[in-house]
Short mmCIF file of N, CA and C in Angstrom, two decimals:
data_model
loop_
_atom_site.label_atom_id
_atom_site.label_comp_id
_atom_site.label_asym_id
_atom_site.label_seq_id
_atom_site.Cartn_x
_atom_site.Cartn_y
_atom_site.Cartn_z
N MET U 1 21.16 28.54 26.90
CA MET U 1 22.19 27.92 26.02
C MET U 1 21.63 27.05 25.00
N SER U 2 20.53 26.34 25.00
CA SER U 2 20.05 25.35 24.08
C SER U 2 19.12 25.89 22.95
N GLU U 3 18.73 27.16 23.02
CA GLU U 3 17.64 27.67 22.10
C GLU U 3 18.09 27.21 20.87
N ASP U 4 19.26 27.72 20.23
CA ASP U 4 19.48 27.37 18.77
C ASP U 4 20.74 26.52 18.62
N LEU U 5 21.06 25.75 19.68
CA LEU U 5 22.13 24.89 19.55
C LEU U 5 21.73 23.46 19.07
N GLU U 6 22.82 22.92 18.46
CA GLU U 6 22.64 21.55 17.77
C GLU U 6 22.50 20.57 19.19
N GLU U 7 21.72 19.65 18.97
CA GLU U 7 21.56 18.55 19.90
C GLU U 7 21.81 17.08 19.38
N PRO U 8 22.37 16.14 20.02
CA PRO U 8 22.53 14.80 19.42
C PRO U 8 21.15 14.33 18.87
N GLU U 9 21.12 13.59 17.90
CA GLU U 9 19.79 13.14 17.26
C GLU U 9 19.44 12.00 18.07
N PHE U 10 18.34 11.76 18.32
CA PHE U 10 17.63 10.52 18.96
C PHE U 10 16.25 10.27 18.49
N GLU U 11 15.89 9.01 18.72
CA GLU U 11 14.59 8.64 18.35
C GLU U 11 13.98 8.23 19.71
N THR U 12 12.61 8.68 20.03
CA THR U 12 11.87 8.37 21.10
C THR U 12 11.23 6.97 20.95
N LEU U 13 11.72 5.99 21.83
CA LEU U 13 11.22 4.46 21.56
C LEU U 13 9.82 4.37 22.19
N HIS U 14 9.79 4.98 23.44
CA HIS U 14 8.61 4.82 24.09
C HIS U 14 8.47 5.77 25.40
N GLU U 15 7.12 6.18 25.65
CA GLU U 15 6.93 7.24 26.55
C GLU U 15 6.21 6.36 27.77
N TYR U 16 6.73 6.42 28.95
CA TYR U 16 6.15 5.99 30.08
C TYR U 16 5.78 6.95 31.05
N LYS U 17 4.96 6.62 32.05
CA LYS U 17 4.53 7.57 33.07
C LYS U 17 5.76 8.04 33.82
N GLY U 18 6.15 9.43 33.76
CA GLY U 18 7.34 9.86 34.50
C GLY U 18 8.69 9.93 33.69
N PHE U 19 8.86 9.09 32.64
CA PHE U 19 10.02 9.03 31.84
C PHE U 19 9.75 8.73 30.38
N GLU U 20 10.87 8.84 29.64
CA GLU U 20 10.77 8.22 28.14
C GLU U 20 12.14 7.48 27.96
N VAL U 21 11.99 6.68 26.84
CA VAL U 21 13.19 5.90 26.42
C VAL U 21 13.42 6.43 25.16
N ARG U 22 14.74 6.80 24.94
CA ARG U 22 15.45 7.29 23.85
C ARG U 22 16.52 6.32 23.09
N LYS U 23 16.65 6.49 21.84
CA LYS U 23 17.82 5.67 21.28
C LYS U 23 18.72 6.95 20.57
N TYR U 24 19.83 7.21 21.04
CA TYR U 24 20.80 8.17 20.61
C TYR U 24 21.64 7.57 19.60
N VAL U 25 22.16 8.48 18.53
CA VAL U 25 23.12 8.15 17.45
C VAL U 25 24.48 8.22 18.05
N ASP U 26 25.39 7.67 17.48
CA ASP U 26 26.96 7.81 17.80
C ASP U 26 27.21 9.27 17.67
N THR U 27 28.22 9.75 18.53
CA THR U 27 28.59 11.01 18.54
C THR U 27 30.05 11.25 18.83
N ILE U 28 30.72 12.35 18.70
CA ILE U 28 32.09 12.59 19.27
C ILE U 28 31.99 13.56 20.40
N GLN U 29 32.75 13.14 21.48
CA GLN U 29 32.64 14.11 22.60
C GLN U 29 34.06 14.60 23.08
N ALA U 30 34.05 15.92 23.36
CA ALA U 30 35.37 16.45 24.14
C ALA U 30 34.96 16.26 25.73
N GLN U 31 35.84 15.31 26.20
CA GLN U 31 35.68 15.09 27.57
C GLN U 31 36.92 15.52 28.48
N VAL U 32 36.53 15.85 29.79
CA VAL U 32 37.49 16.07 30.72
C VAL U 32 37.10 15.16 32.07
N SER U 33 38.19 14.55 32.47
CA SER U 33 37.84 13.91 33.87
C SER U 33 38.83 14.27 34.96
N SER U 34 38.39 13.94 36.17
CA SER U 34 39.29 14.17 37.24
C SER U 34 39.01 13.27 38.31
N PRO U 35 40.01 12.90 39.18
CA PRO U 35 39.71 11.88 40.23
C PRO U 35 38.64 12.21 41.31
N ASP U 36 37.92 11.49 41.68
CA ASP U 36 36.88 11.76 42.73
C ASP U 36 37.45 12.20 43.85
N SER U 37 38.74 11.73 44.33
CA SER U 37 39.26 12.01 45.55
C SER U 37 39.64 13.60 45.63
N LYS U 38 39.73 14.43 44.56
CA LYS U 38 39.77 15.80 44.73
C LYS U 38 38.44 16.47 44.72
N VAL U 39 38.56 17.61 45.24
CA VAL U 39 37.23 18.46 45.27
C VAL U 39 37.21 18.92 43.68
N VAL U 40 36.05 18.56 43.20
CA VAL U 40 35.90 18.99 41.67
C VAL U 40 34.86 20.16 41.71
N ASN U 41 35.28 21.15 40.90
CA ASN U 41 34.47 22.12 40.62
C ASN U 41 34.01 22.07 39.28
N SER U 42 32.80 21.85 38.92
CA SER U 42 32.31 21.70 37.51
C SER U 42 32.70 22.83 36.63
N SER U 43 32.76 24.05 37.10
CA SER U 43 33.01 25.12 36.30
C SER U 43 34.55 25.03 35.66
N ILE U 44 35.43 24.26 36.55
CA ILE U 44 36.80 23.99 36.10
C ILE U 44 36.61 23.21 34.80
N HIS U 45 35.90 22.11 34.88
CA HIS U 45 35.70 21.14 33.76
C HIS U 45 35.10 21.95 32.59
N PHE U 46 34.23 22.67 32.79
CA PHE U 46 33.31 23.52 31.80
C PHE U 46 34.40 24.40 31.00
N ARG U 47 35.23 25.19 31.79
CA ARG U 47 36.02 26.10 31.16
C ARG U 47 37.35 25.50 30.29
N GLN U 48 37.76 24.18 30.90
CA GLN U 48 38.68 23.57 29.89
C GLN U 48 38.04 23.05 28.67
N ILE U 49 36.80 22.63 28.61
CA ILE U 49 36.25 22.23 27.34
C ILE U 49 35.84 23.39 26.61
N ALA U 50 35.26 24.34 27.12
CA ALA U 50 34.93 25.74 26.62
C ALA U 50 36.11 26.17 25.87
N ASN U 51 37.08 26.36 26.55
CA ASN U 51 38.35 26.93 26.02
C ASN U 51 38.87 26.29 24.71
N TYR U 52 38.65 24.91 24.67
CA TYR U 52 38.85 24.09 23.49
C TYR U 52 37.84 24.46 22.33
N ILE U 53 36.80 24.55 22.52
CA ILE U 53 35.81 24.92 21.44
C ILE U 53 35.88 26.47 20.98
N PHE U 54 36.42 27.24 21.98
CA PHE U 54 36.59 28.73 21.61
C PHE U 54 38.07 29.03 21.02
N GLY U 55 38.68 28.04 20.51
CA GLY U 55 39.94 28.17 19.87
C GLY U 55 41.32 27.69 20.61
N ASN U 56 41.25 27.22 21.81
CA ASN U 56 42.36 26.84 22.52
C ASN U 56 42.76 25.38 21.98
N ASN U 57 43.17 25.33 20.52
CA ASN U 57 43.34 24.00 19.92
C ASN U 57 44.41 24.16 18.90
N ASP U 58 45.00 23.24 18.22
CA ASP U 58 45.99 23.34 17.38
C ASP U 58 45.84 24.11 16.10
N LYS U 59 44.60 24.38 15.78
CA LYS U 59 44.18 25.09 14.66
C LYS U 59 43.59 26.60 14.93
N SER U 60 43.58 26.95 16.36
CA SER U 60 42.97 28.03 16.72
C SER U 60 41.59 28.32 16.16
N GLN U 61 40.92 27.13 16.02
CA GLN U 61 39.60 27.05 15.41
C GLN U 61 38.43 27.18 16.55
N ASN U 62 37.47 28.01 16.12
CA ASN U 62 36.27 27.93 16.96
C ASN U 62 35.43 26.90 16.61
N ILE U 63 34.73 26.09 17.61
CA ILE U 63 33.71 25.05 17.20
C ILE U 63 32.38 25.46 17.83
N SER U 64 31.38 25.36 17.23
CA SER U 64 29.97 25.71 17.62
C SER U 64 29.70 24.81 19.09
N MET U 65 29.06 25.71 19.91
CA MET U 65 28.56 24.99 21.15
C MET U 65 27.34 24.17 20.87
N THR U 66 27.27 22.97 21.58
CA THR U 66 26.02 22.26 21.51
C THR U 66 25.42 22.02 22.70
N ALA U 67 24.36 21.36 22.82
CA ALA U 67 23.72 21.09 24.14
C ALA U 67 23.31 19.65 24.00
N PRO U 68 23.16 18.99 25.11
CA PRO U 68 23.37 19.27 26.50
C PRO U 68 24.99 19.22 26.76
N VAL U 69 25.28 19.70 28.11
CA VAL U 69 26.57 19.39 28.74
C VAL U 69 26.17 18.20 29.66
N HIS U 70 27.06 17.23 29.59
CA HIS U 70 26.89 15.93 30.33
C HIS U 70 27.78 15.90 31.40
N THR U 71 27.47 15.51 32.68
CA THR U 71 28.45 15.23 33.69
C THR U 71 27.90 13.87 34.28
N TRP U 72 29.02 13.17 34.84
CA TRP U 72 28.57 11.85 35.42
C TRP U 72 29.88 11.58 36.20
N ARG U 73 29.58 10.29 37.00
CA ARG U 73 30.82 9.61 37.70
C ARG U 73 30.89 8.31 37.15
N GLN U 74 32.21 8.01 37.11
CA GLN U 74 32.49 6.61 36.56
C GLN U 74 33.65 5.89 37.36
N GLU U 75 33.49 4.90 37.93
CA GLU U 75 34.36 4.21 38.83
C GLU U 75 34.85 5.39 39.75
N ASP U 76 36.06 5.68 39.82
CA ASP U 76 36.56 6.68 40.82
C ASP U 76 36.78 8.12 40.04
N GLU U 77 36.20 8.47 39.03
CA GLU U 77 36.33 9.82 38.29
C GLU U 77 35.03 10.47 38.24
N THR U 78 35.04 11.80 38.12
CA THR U 78 34.03 12.64 37.61
C THR U 78 34.38 13.07 36.29
N LEU U 79 33.32 13.13 35.42
CA LEU U 79 33.65 13.34 33.94
C LEU U 79 32.45 14.60 33.51
N MET U 80 32.91 15.29 32.65
CA MET U 80 32.17 16.28 31.84
C MET U 80 32.64 16.24 30.27
N ALA U 81 31.33 16.21 29.63
CA ALA U 81 31.50 16.18 28.04
C ALA U 81 30.63 17.00 27.43
N PHE U 82 31.18 17.69 26.24
CA PHE U 82 30.33 18.36 25.28
C PHE U 82 30.34 17.51 24.21
N THR U 83 29.20 17.53 23.32
CA THR U 83 29.15 16.69 22.04
C THR U 83 29.65 17.63 21.00
N MET U 84 30.36 17.21 20.13
CA MET U 84 30.89 18.10 18.98
C MET U 84 29.85 18.13 18.08
N PRO U 85 29.70 19.25 17.18
CA PRO U 85 28.86 19.28 16.14
C PRO U 85 28.86 18.15 15.15
N SER U 86 27.63 17.64 14.50
CA SER U 86 27.71 16.47 13.83
C SER U 86 28.43 16.66 12.55
N LYS U 87 28.74 17.75 12.00
CA LYS U 87 29.28 17.92 10.76
C LYS U 87 30.78 17.43 10.79
N PHE U 88 31.34 17.25 12.08
CA PHE U 88 32.79 16.81 12.18
C PHE U 88 33.01 15.36 12.36
N ASN U 89 34.06 14.72 11.85
CA ASN U 89 34.34 13.53 12.32
C ASN U 89 35.77 13.75 13.07
N LEU U 90 36.18 12.59 13.75
CA LEU U 90 37.24 12.69 14.69
C LEU U 90 38.55 13.24 13.99
N LYS U 91 38.78 12.94 12.83
CA LYS U 91 39.95 13.37 12.17
C LYS U 91 39.92 14.80 11.74
N GLU U 92 38.77 15.46 11.51
CA GLU U 92 38.64 16.84 11.13
C GLU U 92 38.75 17.82 12.33
N LEU U 93 38.38 17.34 13.41
CA LEU U 93 38.54 18.16 14.60
C LEU U 93 39.84 18.56 14.95
N PRO U 94 39.98 19.94 15.41
CA PRO U 94 41.45 20.30 15.88
C PRO U 94 41.81 19.52 17.18
N LYS U 95 43.20 19.38 17.28
CA LYS U 95 43.68 18.64 18.60
C LYS U 95 43.58 19.76 19.72
N PRO U 96 43.11 19.24 20.79
CA PRO U 96 43.15 20.24 21.92
C PRO U 96 44.47 20.51 22.51
N ASN U 97 44.54 21.87 22.90
CA ASN U 97 45.99 22.25 23.31
C ASN U 97 46.09 21.84 24.87
N GLU U 98 44.99 21.72 25.64
CA GLU U 98 44.82 21.30 26.90
C GLU U 98 44.94 19.73 27.02
N LYS U 99 45.82 19.18 27.52
CA LYS U 99 46.08 17.81 27.66
C LYS U 99 44.99 17.00 28.33
N ARG U 100 44.31 17.64 29.20
CA ARG U 100 43.12 16.96 29.89
C ARG U 100 41.92 16.85 29.07
N VAL U 101 41.76 17.71 27.89
CA VAL U 101 40.71 17.39 27.07
C VAL U 101 40.99 16.22 26.20
N LYS U 102 40.05 15.32 26.19
CA LYS U 102 40.23 14.04 25.20
C LYS U 102 38.88 14.32 24.26
N LEU U 103 39.22 13.87 23.03
CA LEU U 103 38.23 13.54 21.91
C LEU U 103 38.07 12.18 21.74
N LEU U 104 36.67 11.83 21.85
CA LEU U 104 36.40 10.38 21.84
C LEU U 104 35.21 10.11 20.99
N ASN U 105 35.10 9.05 20.19
CA ASN U 105 33.89 8.56 19.55
C ASN U 105 33.09 7.92 20.62
N VAL U 106 31.99 8.15 20.70
CA VAL U 106 30.88 7.70 21.76
C VAL U 106 29.82 6.95 21.00
N LYS U 107 29.73 5.68 21.39
CA LYS U 107 28.71 4.78 20.81
C LYS U 107 27.34 5.26 21.33
N GLY U 108 26.46 5.45 20.42
CA GLY U 108 24.94 5.79 20.73
C GLY U 108 24.35 4.49 21.55
N GLY U 109 23.25 4.77 22.10
CA GLY U 109 22.69 3.78 22.95
C GLY U 109 21.32 4.15 23.26
N VAL U 110 20.65 3.22 24.16
CA VAL U 110 19.28 3.49 24.62
C VAL U 110 19.47 3.94 26.00
N VAL U 111 18.65 5.02 26.36
CA VAL U 111 18.59 5.48 27.88
C VAL U 111 17.31 5.91 28.15
N ALA U 112 17.08 5.86 29.53
CA ALA U 112 15.65 6.17 30.03
C ALA U 112 16.01 7.47 30.37
N VAL U 113 15.04 8.52 30.27
CA VAL U 113 15.28 10.11 30.33
C VAL U 113 14.08 10.57 31.26
N LEU U 114 14.50 11.22 32.33
CA LEU U 114 13.73 11.99 33.44
C LEU U 114 13.99 13.35 33.09
N LYS U 115 13.03 14.19 32.56
CA LYS U 115 13.26 15.62 32.48
C LYS U 115 12.86 16.36 33.73
N PHE U 116 13.58 17.55 34.08
CA PHE U 116 13.29 18.40 35.09
C PHE U 116 13.72 19.82 34.77
N SER U 117 13.25 20.71 35.55
CA SER U 117 13.63 22.06 35.52
C SER U 117 14.27 22.50 36.79
N TRP U 118 14.28 23.72 37.05
CA TRP U 118 14.99 24.32 38.14
C TRP U 118 16.57 23.91 38.39
N PHE U 119 16.77 23.52 39.60
CA PHE U 119 18.33 23.46 39.87
C PHE U 119 18.76 21.99 39.75
N SER U 120 19.93 21.87 39.34
CA SER U 120 20.53 20.50 39.12
C SER U 120 21.76 20.08 39.95
N GLY U 121 21.74 20.53 41.22
CA GLY U 121 22.75 20.32 42.24
C GLY U 121 22.87 18.84 42.56
N ASN U 122 24.07 18.53 43.23
CA ASN U 122 24.24 16.96 43.43
C ASN U 122 23.21 16.31 44.31
N ALA U 123 22.60 16.99 45.26
CA ALA U 123 21.46 16.42 46.07
C ALA U 123 20.39 16.18 45.27
N ARG U 124 19.91 17.23 44.50
CA ARG U 124 18.56 16.92 43.70
C ARG U 124 18.92 15.85 42.75
N THR U 125 20.08 16.03 41.94
CA THR U 125 20.45 15.00 40.94
C THR U 125 20.38 13.63 41.53
N LYS U 126 20.92 13.48 42.72
CA LYS U 126 21.00 12.06 43.27
C LYS U 126 19.64 11.63 43.52
N LYS U 127 18.57 12.51 43.97
CA LYS U 127 17.26 12.10 44.31
C LYS U 127 16.56 11.64 43.09
N LEU U 128 16.73 12.57 42.17
CA LEU U 128 15.95 12.34 40.84
C LEU U 128 16.44 11.14 40.20
N THR U 129 17.81 10.92 40.17
CA THR U 129 18.31 9.65 39.56
C THR U 129 17.81 8.54 40.27
N GLN U 130 17.69 8.44 41.57
CA GLN U 130 16.96 7.37 42.33
C GLN U 130 15.50 7.23 41.89
N LYS U 131 14.86 8.36 41.70
CA LYS U 131 13.55 8.23 41.24
C LYS U 131 13.43 7.57 39.88
N LEU U 132 14.25 7.93 38.80
CA LEU U 132 14.33 7.29 37.58
C LEU U 132 14.73 5.81 37.70
N GLN U 133 15.56 5.24 38.65
CA GLN U 133 15.95 4.13 38.76
C GLN U 133 14.72 3.24 39.38
N ASN U 134 13.91 3.70 40.30
CA ASN U 134 12.71 3.16 40.80
C ASN U 134 11.64 2.93 39.53
N LEU U 135 11.53 4.03 38.77
CA LEU U 135 10.55 4.05 37.70
C LEU U 135 10.81 2.91 36.62
N ILE U 136 12.12 2.83 36.28
CA ILE U 136 12.53 1.92 35.30
C ILE U 136 12.43 0.36 35.92
N LYS U 137 12.78 0.29 37.11
CA LYS U 137 12.75 -1.09 37.85
C LYS U 137 11.20 -1.48 37.79
N ALA U 138 10.23 -0.52 38.07
CA ALA U 138 8.97 -0.75 38.11
C ALA U 138 8.31 -1.19 36.67
N GLU U 139 8.94 -0.92 35.63
CA GLU U 139 8.43 -1.12 34.36
C GLU U 139 9.20 -2.39 33.88
N GLY U 140 10.07 -3.07 34.74
CA GLY U 140 10.84 -4.24 34.34
C GLY U 140 12.18 -4.12 33.55
N LEU U 141 12.50 -2.76 33.49
CA LEU U 141 13.76 -2.37 32.66
C LEU U 141 14.94 -2.56 33.57
N LYS U 142 16.25 -2.70 32.93
CA LYS U 142 17.39 -2.84 33.63
C LYS U 142 18.39 -1.91 33.31
N GLN U 143 19.01 -1.26 34.43
CA GLN U 143 19.91 -0.24 34.09
C GLN U 143 21.26 -1.03 33.66
N ARG U 144 22.09 -0.36 32.78
CA ARG U 144 23.33 -0.99 32.07
C ARG U 144 24.24 -0.14 32.13
N GLY U 145 24.32 0.93 32.85
CA GLY U 145 25.48 1.89 32.77
C GLY U 145 25.19 3.01 33.90
N ASN U 146 26.23 3.97 33.93
CA ASN U 146 26.18 4.87 35.02
C ASN U 146 25.16 6.05 34.52
N PRO U 147 24.41 6.74 35.33
CA PRO U 147 23.56 7.73 35.20
C PRO U 147 24.38 9.02 34.67
N LYS U 148 23.79 9.98 33.78
CA LYS U 148 24.44 11.03 33.42
C LYS U 148 23.53 12.29 33.72
N LEU U 149 24.03 13.48 34.20
CA LEU U 149 23.09 14.66 34.16
C LEU U 149 23.27 15.26 32.98
N ALA U 150 22.24 15.67 32.07
CA ALA U 150 22.27 16.53 30.86
C ALA U 150 21.79 17.93 31.34
N VAL U 151 22.48 18.95 31.04
CA VAL U 151 22.26 20.39 31.34
C VAL U 151 21.91 21.04 30.01
N TYR U 152 20.98 21.53 29.61
CA TYR U 152 20.79 22.15 28.42
C TYR U 152 20.84 23.69 28.37
N ASP U 153 20.69 24.31 29.36
CA ASP U 153 20.64 25.72 29.60
C ASP U 153 21.78 26.17 30.35
N ASN U 154 22.16 27.42 30.15
CA ASN U 154 23.16 28.15 31.03
C ASN U 154 22.59 28.44 32.33
N PRO U 155 23.12 27.96 33.47
CA PRO U 155 22.54 28.23 34.70
C PRO U 155 22.72 29.63 35.16
N MET U 156 23.79 30.33 34.52
CA MET U 156 23.88 31.71 34.92
C MET U 156 23.16 32.69 34.32
N THR U 157 22.52 32.33 33.00
CA THR U 157 21.55 33.34 32.44
C THR U 157 20.10 32.92 32.16
N THR U 158 19.95 31.59 32.60
CA THR U 158 18.46 31.11 32.50
C THR U 158 17.71 31.03 33.75
N LEU U 159 16.64 31.63 33.84
CA LEU U 159 15.83 31.58 35.13
C LEU U 159 15.67 29.98 35.50
N PRO U 160 15.69 29.88 36.88
CA PRO U 160 15.49 28.44 37.22
C PRO U 160 14.25 27.59 36.74
N PHE U 161 13.18 28.25 36.70
CA PHE U 161 11.97 27.67 36.21
C PHE U 161 12.04 27.14 34.67
N ALA U 162 12.89 27.95 34.02
CA ALA U 162 12.90 27.71 32.50
C ALA U 162 13.96 26.81 32.05
N ARG U 163 14.76 26.37 33.14
CA ARG U 163 15.98 25.55 32.74
C ARG U 163 15.48 24.07 32.29
N ARG U 164 16.18 23.54 31.43
CA ARG U 164 15.85 22.15 30.88
C ARG U 164 16.98 21.37 31.22
N ASN U 165 16.67 20.36 32.17
CA ASN U 165 17.70 19.20 32.43
C ASN U 165 17.06 17.91 32.55
N GLU U 166 18.08 17.03 32.27
CA GLU U 166 17.56 15.66 32.13
C GLU U 166 18.66 14.66 33.04
N ILE U 167 17.97 13.62 33.40
CA ILE U 167 18.84 12.51 33.84
C ILE U 167 18.90 11.40 32.77
N HIS U 168 20.08 10.93 32.34
CA HIS U 168 20.08 9.89 31.26
C HIS U 168 20.54 8.63 31.86
N LEU U 169 19.90 7.52 31.94
CA LEU U 169 20.25 6.26 32.33
C LEU U 169 20.19 5.14 31.44
N PRO U 170 21.34 4.69 31.15
CA PRO U 170 21.48 3.63 30.10
C PRO U 170 20.59 2.35 30.50
N ILE U 171 19.98 1.64 29.66
CA ILE U 171 19.22 0.57 29.99
C ILE U 171 19.42 -0.35 28.95
N GLN U 172 19.03 -1.65 29.38
CA GLN U 172 18.69 -2.76 28.23
C GLN U 172 17.52 -2.55 27.55
N TRP U 173 17.39 -2.68 26.43
CA TRP U 173 16.08 -2.51 25.55
C TRP U 173 16.08 -3.59 24.51
N LYS U 174 14.78 -4.32 24.37
CA LYS U 174 14.55 -5.16 23.36
C LYS U 174 13.61 -4.49 22.30
N LEU U 175 14.00 -4.77 21.09
CA LEU U 175 13.18 -4.00 20.00
C LEU U 175 11.66 -4.31 20.11
N ASN U 176 11.26 -5.34 20.59
CA ASN U 176 9.85 -5.77 20.56
C ASN U 176 9.06 -5.01 21.71
N ARG U 177 9.79 -4.27 22.65
CA ARG U 177 9.06 -3.62 23.73
C ARG U 177 8.07 -2.53 23.34
N PRO U 178 7.34 -2.25 23.95
CA PRO U 178 6.79 -2.57 25.30
C PRO U 178 5.96 -3.81 25.28
#
């Protein structure tokens, strides 16, 4: 999925043993959410946003796919988001026909990033998130938001060992670090 796809711009602020710290630019995202109380199939969220970028919108306009696809939990919801291509502003994007797809301006920020390959199922993601939380704590950094799973490659067409996945964990960062 990610080989020739646009990705959000970022600056690597620091590389630690086991993770790095990045500062991302502001983006626009197409997001879908559902209550955690329901059994959520990520393929349903994916299809809803994919349908939007493949023309299920008020202009029947195709929008280029980008990477990564983000998934995360926030309070009592599970969310998925695609970042829109940087050439668009919010007013230029077509409106989704699917009412569950929301277009939002998302403020950039500083995140700790743990890279991994192979599978990105719930148990593995949870374990790696805990590992990243332990790594940042050991470096004296503080978490300031919910972790997100960033999936860069199509799991249906990319061999597991070649997959590019990341855990993104928002952190507090002082400009004079490290």
